[in-house]
mmCIF file of N, CA, C and O in Angstrom:
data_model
loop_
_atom_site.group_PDB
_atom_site.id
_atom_site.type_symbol
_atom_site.label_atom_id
_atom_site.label_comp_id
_atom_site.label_asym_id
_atom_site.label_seq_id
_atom_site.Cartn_x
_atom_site.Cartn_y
_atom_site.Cartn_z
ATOM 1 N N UNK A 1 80.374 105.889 137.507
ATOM 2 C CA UNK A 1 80.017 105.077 136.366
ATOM 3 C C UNK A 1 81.213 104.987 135.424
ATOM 4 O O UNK A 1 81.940 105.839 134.913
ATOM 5 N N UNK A 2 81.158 103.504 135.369
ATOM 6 C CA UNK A 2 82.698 103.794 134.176
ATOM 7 C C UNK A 2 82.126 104.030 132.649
ATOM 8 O O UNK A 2 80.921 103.942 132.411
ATOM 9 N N UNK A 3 83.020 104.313 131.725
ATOM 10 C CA UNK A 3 82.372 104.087 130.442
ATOM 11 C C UNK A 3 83.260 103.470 129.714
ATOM 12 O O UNK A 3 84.333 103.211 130.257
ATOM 13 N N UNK A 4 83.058 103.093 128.365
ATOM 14 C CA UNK A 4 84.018 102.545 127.679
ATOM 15 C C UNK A 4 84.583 103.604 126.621
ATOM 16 O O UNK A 4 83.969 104.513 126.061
ATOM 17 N N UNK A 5 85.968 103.220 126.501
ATOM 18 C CA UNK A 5 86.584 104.677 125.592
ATOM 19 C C UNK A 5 85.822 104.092 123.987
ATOM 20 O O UNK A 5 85.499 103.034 123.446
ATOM 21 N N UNK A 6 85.816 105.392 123.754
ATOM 22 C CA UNK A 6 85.302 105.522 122.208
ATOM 23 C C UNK A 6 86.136 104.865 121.289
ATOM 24 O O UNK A 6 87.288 105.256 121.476
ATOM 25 N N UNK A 7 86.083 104.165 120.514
ATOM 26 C CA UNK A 7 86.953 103.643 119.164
ATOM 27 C C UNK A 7 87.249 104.893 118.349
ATOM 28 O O UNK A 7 86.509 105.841 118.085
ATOM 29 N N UNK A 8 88.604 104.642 117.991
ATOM 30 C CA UNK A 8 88.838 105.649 116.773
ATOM 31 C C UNK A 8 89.151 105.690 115.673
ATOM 32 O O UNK A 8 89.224 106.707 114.983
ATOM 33 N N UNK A 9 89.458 104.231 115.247
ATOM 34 C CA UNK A 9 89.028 103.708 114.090
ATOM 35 C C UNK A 9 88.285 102.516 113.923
ATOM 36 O O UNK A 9 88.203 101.547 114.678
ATOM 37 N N UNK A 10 87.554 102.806 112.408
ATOM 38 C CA UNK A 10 87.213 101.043 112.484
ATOM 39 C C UNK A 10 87.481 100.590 111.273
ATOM 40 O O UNK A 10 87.549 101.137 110.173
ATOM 41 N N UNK A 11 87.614 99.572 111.622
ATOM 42 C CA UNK A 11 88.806 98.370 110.748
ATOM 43 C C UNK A 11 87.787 98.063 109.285
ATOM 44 O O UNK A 11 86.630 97.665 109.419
ATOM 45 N N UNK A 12 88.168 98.216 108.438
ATOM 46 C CA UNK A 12 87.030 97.954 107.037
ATOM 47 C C UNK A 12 88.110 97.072 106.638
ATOM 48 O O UNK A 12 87.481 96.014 106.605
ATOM 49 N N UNK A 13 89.053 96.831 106.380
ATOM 50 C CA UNK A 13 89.645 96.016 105.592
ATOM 51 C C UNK A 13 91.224 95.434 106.028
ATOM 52 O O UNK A 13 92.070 96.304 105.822
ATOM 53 N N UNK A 14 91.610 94.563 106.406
ATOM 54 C CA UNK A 14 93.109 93.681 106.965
ATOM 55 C C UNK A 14 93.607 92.498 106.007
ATOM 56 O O UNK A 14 93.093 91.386 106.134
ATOM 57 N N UNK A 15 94.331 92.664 105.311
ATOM 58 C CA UNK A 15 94.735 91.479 104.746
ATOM 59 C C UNK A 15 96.850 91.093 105.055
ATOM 60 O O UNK A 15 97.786 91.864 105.273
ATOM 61 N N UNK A 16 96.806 90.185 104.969
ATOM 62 C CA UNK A 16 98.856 89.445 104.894
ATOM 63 C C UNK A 16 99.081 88.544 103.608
ATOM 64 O O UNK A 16 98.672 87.549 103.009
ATOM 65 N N UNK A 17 99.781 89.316 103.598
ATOM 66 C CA UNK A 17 100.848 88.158 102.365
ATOM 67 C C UNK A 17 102.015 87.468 102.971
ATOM 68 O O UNK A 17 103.150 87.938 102.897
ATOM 69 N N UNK A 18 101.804 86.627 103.421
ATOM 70 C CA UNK A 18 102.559 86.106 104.443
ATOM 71 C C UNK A 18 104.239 85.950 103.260
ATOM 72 O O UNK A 18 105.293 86.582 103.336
ATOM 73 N N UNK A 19 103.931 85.159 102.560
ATOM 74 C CA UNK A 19 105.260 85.351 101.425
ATOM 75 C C UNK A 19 105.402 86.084 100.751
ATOM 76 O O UNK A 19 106.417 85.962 100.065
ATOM 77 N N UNK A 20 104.628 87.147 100.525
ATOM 78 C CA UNK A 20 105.607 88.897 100.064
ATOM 79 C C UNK A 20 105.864 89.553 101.205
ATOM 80 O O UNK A 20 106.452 90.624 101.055
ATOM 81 N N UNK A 21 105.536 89.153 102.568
ATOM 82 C CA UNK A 21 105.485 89.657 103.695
ATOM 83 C C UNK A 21 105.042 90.955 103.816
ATOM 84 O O UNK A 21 105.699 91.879 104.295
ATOM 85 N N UNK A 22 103.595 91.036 103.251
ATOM 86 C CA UNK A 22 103.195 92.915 103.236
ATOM 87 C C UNK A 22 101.856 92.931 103.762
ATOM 88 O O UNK A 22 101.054 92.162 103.231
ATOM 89 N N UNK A 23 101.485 93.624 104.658
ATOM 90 C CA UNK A 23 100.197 94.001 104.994
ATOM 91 C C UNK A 23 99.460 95.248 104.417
ATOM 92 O O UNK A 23 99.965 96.312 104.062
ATOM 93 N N UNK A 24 98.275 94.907 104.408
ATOM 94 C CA UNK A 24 97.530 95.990 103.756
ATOM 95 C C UNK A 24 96.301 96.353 104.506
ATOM 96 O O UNK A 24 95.374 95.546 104.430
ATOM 97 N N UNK A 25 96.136 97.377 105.186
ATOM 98 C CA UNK A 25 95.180 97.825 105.828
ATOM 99 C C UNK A 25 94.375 99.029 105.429
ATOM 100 O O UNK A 25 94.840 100.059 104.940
ATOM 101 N N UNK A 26 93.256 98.806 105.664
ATOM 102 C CA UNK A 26 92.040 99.870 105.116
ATOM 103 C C UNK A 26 91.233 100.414 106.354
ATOM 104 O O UNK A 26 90.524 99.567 106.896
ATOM 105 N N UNK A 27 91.217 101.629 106.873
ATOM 106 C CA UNK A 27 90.819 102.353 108.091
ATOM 107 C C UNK A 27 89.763 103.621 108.022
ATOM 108 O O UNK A 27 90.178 104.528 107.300
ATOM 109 N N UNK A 28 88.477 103.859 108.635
ATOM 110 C CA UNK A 28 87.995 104.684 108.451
ATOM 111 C C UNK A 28 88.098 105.396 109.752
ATOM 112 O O UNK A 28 87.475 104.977 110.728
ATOM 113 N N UNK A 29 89.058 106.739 109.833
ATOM 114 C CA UNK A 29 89.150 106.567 111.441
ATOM 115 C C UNK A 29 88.126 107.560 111.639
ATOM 116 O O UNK A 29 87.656 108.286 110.762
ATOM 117 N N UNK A 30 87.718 107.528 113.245
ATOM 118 C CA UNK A 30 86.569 108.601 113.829
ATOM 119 C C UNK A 30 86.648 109.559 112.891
ATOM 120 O O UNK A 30 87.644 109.857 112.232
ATOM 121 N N UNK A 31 85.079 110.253 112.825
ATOM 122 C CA UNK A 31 84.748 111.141 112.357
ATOM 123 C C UNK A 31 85.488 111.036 111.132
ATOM 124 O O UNK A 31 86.570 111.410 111.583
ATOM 125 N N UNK A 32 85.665 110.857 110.189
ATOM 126 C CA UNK A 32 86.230 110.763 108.595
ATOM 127 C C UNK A 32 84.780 110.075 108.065
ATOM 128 O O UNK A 32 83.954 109.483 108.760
ATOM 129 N N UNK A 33 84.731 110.369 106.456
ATOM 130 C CA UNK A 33 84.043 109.161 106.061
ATOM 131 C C UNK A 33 84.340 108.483 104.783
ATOM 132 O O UNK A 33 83.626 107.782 104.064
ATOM 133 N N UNK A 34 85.882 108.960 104.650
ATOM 134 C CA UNK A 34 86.651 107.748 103.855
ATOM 135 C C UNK A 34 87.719 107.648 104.116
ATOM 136 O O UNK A 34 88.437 108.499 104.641
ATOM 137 N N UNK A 35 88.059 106.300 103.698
ATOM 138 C CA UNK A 35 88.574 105.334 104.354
ATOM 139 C C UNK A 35 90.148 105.551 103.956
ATOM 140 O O UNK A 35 90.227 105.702 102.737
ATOM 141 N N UNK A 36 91.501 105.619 104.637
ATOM 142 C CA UNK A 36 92.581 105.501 104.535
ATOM 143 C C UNK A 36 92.986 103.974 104.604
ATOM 144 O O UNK A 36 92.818 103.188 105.537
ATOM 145 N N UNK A 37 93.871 103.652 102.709
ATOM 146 C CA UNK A 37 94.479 102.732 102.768
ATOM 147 C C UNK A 37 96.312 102.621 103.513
ATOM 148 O O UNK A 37 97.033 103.617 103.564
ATOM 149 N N UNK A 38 96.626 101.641 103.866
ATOM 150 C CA UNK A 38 97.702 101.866 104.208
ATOM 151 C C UNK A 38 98.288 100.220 103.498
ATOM 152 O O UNK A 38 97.547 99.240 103.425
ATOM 153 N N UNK A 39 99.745 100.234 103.035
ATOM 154 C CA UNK A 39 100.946 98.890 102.275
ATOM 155 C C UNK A 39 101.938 99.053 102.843
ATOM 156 O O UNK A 39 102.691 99.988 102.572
ATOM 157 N N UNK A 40 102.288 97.774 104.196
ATOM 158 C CA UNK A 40 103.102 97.423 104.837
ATOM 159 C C UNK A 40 104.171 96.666 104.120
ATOM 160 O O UNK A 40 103.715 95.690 103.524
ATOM 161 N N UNK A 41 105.341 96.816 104.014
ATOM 162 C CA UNK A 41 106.249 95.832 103.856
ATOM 163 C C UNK A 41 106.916 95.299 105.381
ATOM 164 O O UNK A 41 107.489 96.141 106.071
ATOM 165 N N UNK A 42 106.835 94.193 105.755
ATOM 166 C CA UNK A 42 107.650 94.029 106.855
ATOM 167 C C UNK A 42 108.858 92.506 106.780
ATOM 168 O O UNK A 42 108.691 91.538 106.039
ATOM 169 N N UNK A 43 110.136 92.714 107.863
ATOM 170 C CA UNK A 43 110.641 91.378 107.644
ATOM 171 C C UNK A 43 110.465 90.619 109.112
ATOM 172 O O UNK A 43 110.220 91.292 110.113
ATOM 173 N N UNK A 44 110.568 89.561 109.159
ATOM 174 C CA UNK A 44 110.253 88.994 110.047
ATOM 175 C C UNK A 44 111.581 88.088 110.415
ATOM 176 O O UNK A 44 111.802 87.109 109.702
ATOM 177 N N UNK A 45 112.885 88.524 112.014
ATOM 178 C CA UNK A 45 113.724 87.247 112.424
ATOM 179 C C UNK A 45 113.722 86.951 113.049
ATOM 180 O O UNK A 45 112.835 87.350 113.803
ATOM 181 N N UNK A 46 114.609 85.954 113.543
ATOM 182 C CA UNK A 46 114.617 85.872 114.911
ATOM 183 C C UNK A 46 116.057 85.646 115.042
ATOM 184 O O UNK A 46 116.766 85.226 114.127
ATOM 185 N N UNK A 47 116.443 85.932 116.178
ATOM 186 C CA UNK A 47 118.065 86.382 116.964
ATOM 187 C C UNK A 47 118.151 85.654 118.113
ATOM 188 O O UNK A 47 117.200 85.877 118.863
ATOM 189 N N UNK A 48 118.954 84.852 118.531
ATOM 190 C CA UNK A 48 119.110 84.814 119.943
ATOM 191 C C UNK A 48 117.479 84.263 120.757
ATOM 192 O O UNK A 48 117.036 84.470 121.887
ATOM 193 N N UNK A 49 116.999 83.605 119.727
ATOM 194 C CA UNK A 49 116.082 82.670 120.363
ATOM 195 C C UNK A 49 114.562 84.469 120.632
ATOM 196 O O UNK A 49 113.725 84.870 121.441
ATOM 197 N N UNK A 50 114.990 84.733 119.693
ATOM 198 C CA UNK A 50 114.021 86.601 120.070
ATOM 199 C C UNK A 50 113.058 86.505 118.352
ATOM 200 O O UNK A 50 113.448 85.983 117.308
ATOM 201 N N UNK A 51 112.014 87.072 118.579
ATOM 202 C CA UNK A 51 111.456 86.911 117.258
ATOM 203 C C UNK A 51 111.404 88.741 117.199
ATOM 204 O O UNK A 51 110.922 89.538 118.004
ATOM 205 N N UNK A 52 112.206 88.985 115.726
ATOM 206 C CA UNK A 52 111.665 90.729 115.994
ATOM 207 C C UNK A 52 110.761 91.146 114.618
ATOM 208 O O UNK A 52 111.259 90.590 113.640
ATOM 209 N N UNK A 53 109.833 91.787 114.339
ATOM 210 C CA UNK A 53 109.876 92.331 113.133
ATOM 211 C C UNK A 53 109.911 93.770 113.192
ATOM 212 O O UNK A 53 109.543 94.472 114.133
ATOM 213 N N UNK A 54 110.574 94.274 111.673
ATOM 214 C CA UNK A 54 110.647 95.704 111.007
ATOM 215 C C UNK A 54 109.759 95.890 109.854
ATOM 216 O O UNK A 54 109.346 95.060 109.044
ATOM 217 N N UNK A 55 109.520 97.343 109.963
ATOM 218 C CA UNK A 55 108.842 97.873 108.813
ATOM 219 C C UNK A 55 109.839 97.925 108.053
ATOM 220 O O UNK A 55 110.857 98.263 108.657
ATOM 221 N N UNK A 56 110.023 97.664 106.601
ATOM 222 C CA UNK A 56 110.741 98.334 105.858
ATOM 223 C C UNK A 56 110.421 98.977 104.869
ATOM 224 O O UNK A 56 111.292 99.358 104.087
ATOM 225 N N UNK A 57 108.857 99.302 104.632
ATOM 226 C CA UNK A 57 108.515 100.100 103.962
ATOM 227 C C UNK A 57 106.840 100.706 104.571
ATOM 228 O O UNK A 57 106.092 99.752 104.783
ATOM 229 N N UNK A 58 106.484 101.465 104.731
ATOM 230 C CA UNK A 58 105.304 101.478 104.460
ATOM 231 C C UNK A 58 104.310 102.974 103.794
ATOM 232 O O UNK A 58 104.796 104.104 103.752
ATOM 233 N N UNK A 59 103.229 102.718 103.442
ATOM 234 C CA UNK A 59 102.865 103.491 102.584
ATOM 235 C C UNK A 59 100.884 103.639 102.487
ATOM 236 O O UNK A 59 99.893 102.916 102.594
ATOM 237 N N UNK A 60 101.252 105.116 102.212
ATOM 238 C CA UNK A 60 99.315 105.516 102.435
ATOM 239 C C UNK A 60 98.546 105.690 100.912
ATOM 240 O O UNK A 60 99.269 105.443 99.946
ATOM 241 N N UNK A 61 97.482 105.996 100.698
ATOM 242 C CA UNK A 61 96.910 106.272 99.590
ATOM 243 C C UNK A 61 96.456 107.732 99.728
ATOM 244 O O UNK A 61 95.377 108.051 99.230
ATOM 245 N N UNK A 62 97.269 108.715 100.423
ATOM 246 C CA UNK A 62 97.001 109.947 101.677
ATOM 247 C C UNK A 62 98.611 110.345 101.620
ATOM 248 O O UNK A 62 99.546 109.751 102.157
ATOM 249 N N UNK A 63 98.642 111.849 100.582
ATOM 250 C CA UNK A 63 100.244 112.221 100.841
ATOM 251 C C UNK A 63 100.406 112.737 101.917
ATOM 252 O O UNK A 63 101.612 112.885 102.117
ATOM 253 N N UNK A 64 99.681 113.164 102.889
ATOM 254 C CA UNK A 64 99.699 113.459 104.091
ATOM 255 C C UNK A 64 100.309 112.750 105.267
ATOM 256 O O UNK A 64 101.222 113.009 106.051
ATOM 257 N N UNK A 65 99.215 111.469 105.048
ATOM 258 C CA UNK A 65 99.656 110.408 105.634
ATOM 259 C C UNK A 65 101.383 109.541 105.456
ATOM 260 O O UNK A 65 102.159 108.960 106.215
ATOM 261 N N UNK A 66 101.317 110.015 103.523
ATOM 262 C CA UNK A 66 102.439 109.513 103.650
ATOM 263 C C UNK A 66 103.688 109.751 104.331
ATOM 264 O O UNK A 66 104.382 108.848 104.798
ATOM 265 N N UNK A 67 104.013 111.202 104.390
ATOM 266 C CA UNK A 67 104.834 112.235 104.944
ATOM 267 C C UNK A 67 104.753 111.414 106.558
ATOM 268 O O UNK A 67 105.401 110.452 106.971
ATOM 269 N N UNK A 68 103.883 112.082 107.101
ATOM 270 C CA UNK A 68 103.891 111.086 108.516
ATOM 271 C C UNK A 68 104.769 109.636 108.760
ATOM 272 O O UNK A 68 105.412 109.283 109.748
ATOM 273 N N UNK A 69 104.542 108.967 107.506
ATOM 274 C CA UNK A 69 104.726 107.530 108.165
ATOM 275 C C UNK A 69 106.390 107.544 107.550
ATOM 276 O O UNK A 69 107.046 106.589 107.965
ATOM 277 N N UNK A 70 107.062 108.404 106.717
ATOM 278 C CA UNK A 70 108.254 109.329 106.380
ATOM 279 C C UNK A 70 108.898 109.559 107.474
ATOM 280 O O UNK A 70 109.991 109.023 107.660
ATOM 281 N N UNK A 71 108.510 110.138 108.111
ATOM 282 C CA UNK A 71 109.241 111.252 109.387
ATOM 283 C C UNK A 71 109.212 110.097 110.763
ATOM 284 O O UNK A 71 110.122 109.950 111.578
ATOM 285 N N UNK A 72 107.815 109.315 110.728
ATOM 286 C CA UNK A 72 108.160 108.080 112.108
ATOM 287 C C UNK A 72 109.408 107.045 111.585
ATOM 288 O O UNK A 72 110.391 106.677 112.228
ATOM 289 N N UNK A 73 108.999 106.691 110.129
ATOM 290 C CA UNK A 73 110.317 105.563 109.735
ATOM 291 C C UNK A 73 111.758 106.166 109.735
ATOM 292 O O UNK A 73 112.911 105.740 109.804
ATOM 293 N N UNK A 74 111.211 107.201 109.640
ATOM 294 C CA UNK A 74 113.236 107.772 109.546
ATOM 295 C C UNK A 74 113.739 107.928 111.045
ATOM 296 O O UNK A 74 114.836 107.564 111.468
ATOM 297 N N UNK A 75 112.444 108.705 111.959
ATOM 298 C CA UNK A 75 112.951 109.169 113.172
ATOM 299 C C UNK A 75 113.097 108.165 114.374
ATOM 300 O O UNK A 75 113.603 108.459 115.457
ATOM 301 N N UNK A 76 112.498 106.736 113.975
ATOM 302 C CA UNK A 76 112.537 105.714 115.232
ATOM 303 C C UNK A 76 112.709 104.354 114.584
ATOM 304 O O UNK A 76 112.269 103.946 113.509
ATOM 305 N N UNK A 77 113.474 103.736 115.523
ATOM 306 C CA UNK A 77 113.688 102.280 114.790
ATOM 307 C C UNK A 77 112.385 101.539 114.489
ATOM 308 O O UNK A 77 111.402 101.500 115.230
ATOM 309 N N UNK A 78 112.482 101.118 113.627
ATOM 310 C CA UNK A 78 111.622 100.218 112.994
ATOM 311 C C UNK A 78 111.817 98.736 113.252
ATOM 312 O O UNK A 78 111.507 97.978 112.333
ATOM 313 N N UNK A 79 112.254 98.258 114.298
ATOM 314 C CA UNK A 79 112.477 96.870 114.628
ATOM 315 C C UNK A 79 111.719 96.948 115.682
ATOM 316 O O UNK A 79 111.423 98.088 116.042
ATOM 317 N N UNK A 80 111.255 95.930 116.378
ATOM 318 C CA UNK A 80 110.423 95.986 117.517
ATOM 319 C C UNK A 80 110.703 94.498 117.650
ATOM 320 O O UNK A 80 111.203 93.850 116.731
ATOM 321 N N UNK A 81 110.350 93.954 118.877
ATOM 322 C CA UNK A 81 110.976 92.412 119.480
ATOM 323 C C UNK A 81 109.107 92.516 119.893
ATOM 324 O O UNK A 81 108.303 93.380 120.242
ATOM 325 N N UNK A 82 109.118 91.288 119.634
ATOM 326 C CA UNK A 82 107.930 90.687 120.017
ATOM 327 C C UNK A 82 107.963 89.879 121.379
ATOM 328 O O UNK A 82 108.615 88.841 121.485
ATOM 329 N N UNK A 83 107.144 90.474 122.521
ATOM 330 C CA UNK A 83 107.269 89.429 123.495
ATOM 331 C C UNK A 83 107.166 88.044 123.219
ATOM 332 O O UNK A 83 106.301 87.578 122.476
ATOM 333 N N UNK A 84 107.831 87.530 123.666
ATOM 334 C CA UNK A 84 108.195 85.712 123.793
ATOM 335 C C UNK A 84 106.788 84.588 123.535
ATOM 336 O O UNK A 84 106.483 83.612 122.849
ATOM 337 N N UNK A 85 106.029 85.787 124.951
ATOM 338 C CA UNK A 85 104.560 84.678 124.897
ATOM 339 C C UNK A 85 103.447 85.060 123.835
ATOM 340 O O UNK A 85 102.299 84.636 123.967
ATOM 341 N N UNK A 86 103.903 86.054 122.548
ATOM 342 C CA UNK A 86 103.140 85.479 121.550
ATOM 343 C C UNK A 86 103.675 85.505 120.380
ATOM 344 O O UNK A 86 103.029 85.592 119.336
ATOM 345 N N UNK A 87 105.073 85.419 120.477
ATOM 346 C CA UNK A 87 105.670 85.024 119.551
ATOM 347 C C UNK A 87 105.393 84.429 118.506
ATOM 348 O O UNK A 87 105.538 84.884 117.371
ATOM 349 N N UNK A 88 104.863 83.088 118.874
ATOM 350 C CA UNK A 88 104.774 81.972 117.869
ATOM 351 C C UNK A 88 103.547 81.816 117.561
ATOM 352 O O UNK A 88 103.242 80.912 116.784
ATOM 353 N N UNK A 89 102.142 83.046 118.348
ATOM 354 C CA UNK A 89 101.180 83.208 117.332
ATOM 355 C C UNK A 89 101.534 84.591 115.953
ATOM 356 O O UNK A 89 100.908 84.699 114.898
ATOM 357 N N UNK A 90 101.946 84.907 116.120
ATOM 358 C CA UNK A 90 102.369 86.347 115.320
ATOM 359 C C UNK A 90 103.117 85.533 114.560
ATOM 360 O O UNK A 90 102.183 85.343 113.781
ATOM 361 N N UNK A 91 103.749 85.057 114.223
ATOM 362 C CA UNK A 91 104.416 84.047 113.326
ATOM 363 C C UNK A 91 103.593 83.407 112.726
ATOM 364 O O UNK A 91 103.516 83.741 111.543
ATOM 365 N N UNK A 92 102.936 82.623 113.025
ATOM 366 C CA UNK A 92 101.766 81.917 112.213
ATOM 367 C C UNK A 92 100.885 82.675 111.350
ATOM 368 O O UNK A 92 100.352 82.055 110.429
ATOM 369 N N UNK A 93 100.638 83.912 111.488
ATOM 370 C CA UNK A 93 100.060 84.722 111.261
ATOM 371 C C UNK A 93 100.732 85.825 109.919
ATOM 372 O O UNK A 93 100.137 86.397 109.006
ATOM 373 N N UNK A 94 102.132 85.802 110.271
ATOM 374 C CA UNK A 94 103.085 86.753 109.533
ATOM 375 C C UNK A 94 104.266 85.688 108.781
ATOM 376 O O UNK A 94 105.021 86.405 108.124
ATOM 377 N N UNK A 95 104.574 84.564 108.691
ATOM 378 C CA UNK A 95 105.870 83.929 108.108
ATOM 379 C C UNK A 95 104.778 82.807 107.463
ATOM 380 O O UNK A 95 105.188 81.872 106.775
#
């Protein structure tokens, strides 16, 4: 019997500012029963016909959390290339 994996968060709140370019997400993950905000800054280019975006900031309402998202932004690039074939929905979405 297969099953389906458990969710581990659920999504209470997603919003974009497409022209401050910042996301703001609100998460209640498994077993918690309040909700972690999170304030994305991101930029959005494109290179060589490549669409990439970076975090360049982001931030919790959780010093815990914040520390975490501290130690991933410092320790790994923060650029990521968006595959090609949805490029130009993620754009619509983010620019």
């Amino acid at each position: 019997m297969e099953t389906q994996p458990q969710k581990n968060l659920n999504n209470v709140s997603f919003s974009v500012n497409a022209e401050k370019q910042t996301i703001d997400l609100t998460v209640i993950p498994h077993g918690e029963t309040t909700p972690i905000s999170f304030h994305i800054n991101y930029k959005l280019t494109e290179r060589n016909g490549e669409t990439e975006i970076s975090v360049q900031n982001a931030a919790s309402d959780r010093i815990w959390v914040n520390e975490i998202l501290k130690i991933v932004l410092e320790k790994y690039n923060s650029e990521y290339k968006i595959p090609q074939n949805i490029a130009e929905i993620v754009k619509m979405f983010l620019k």
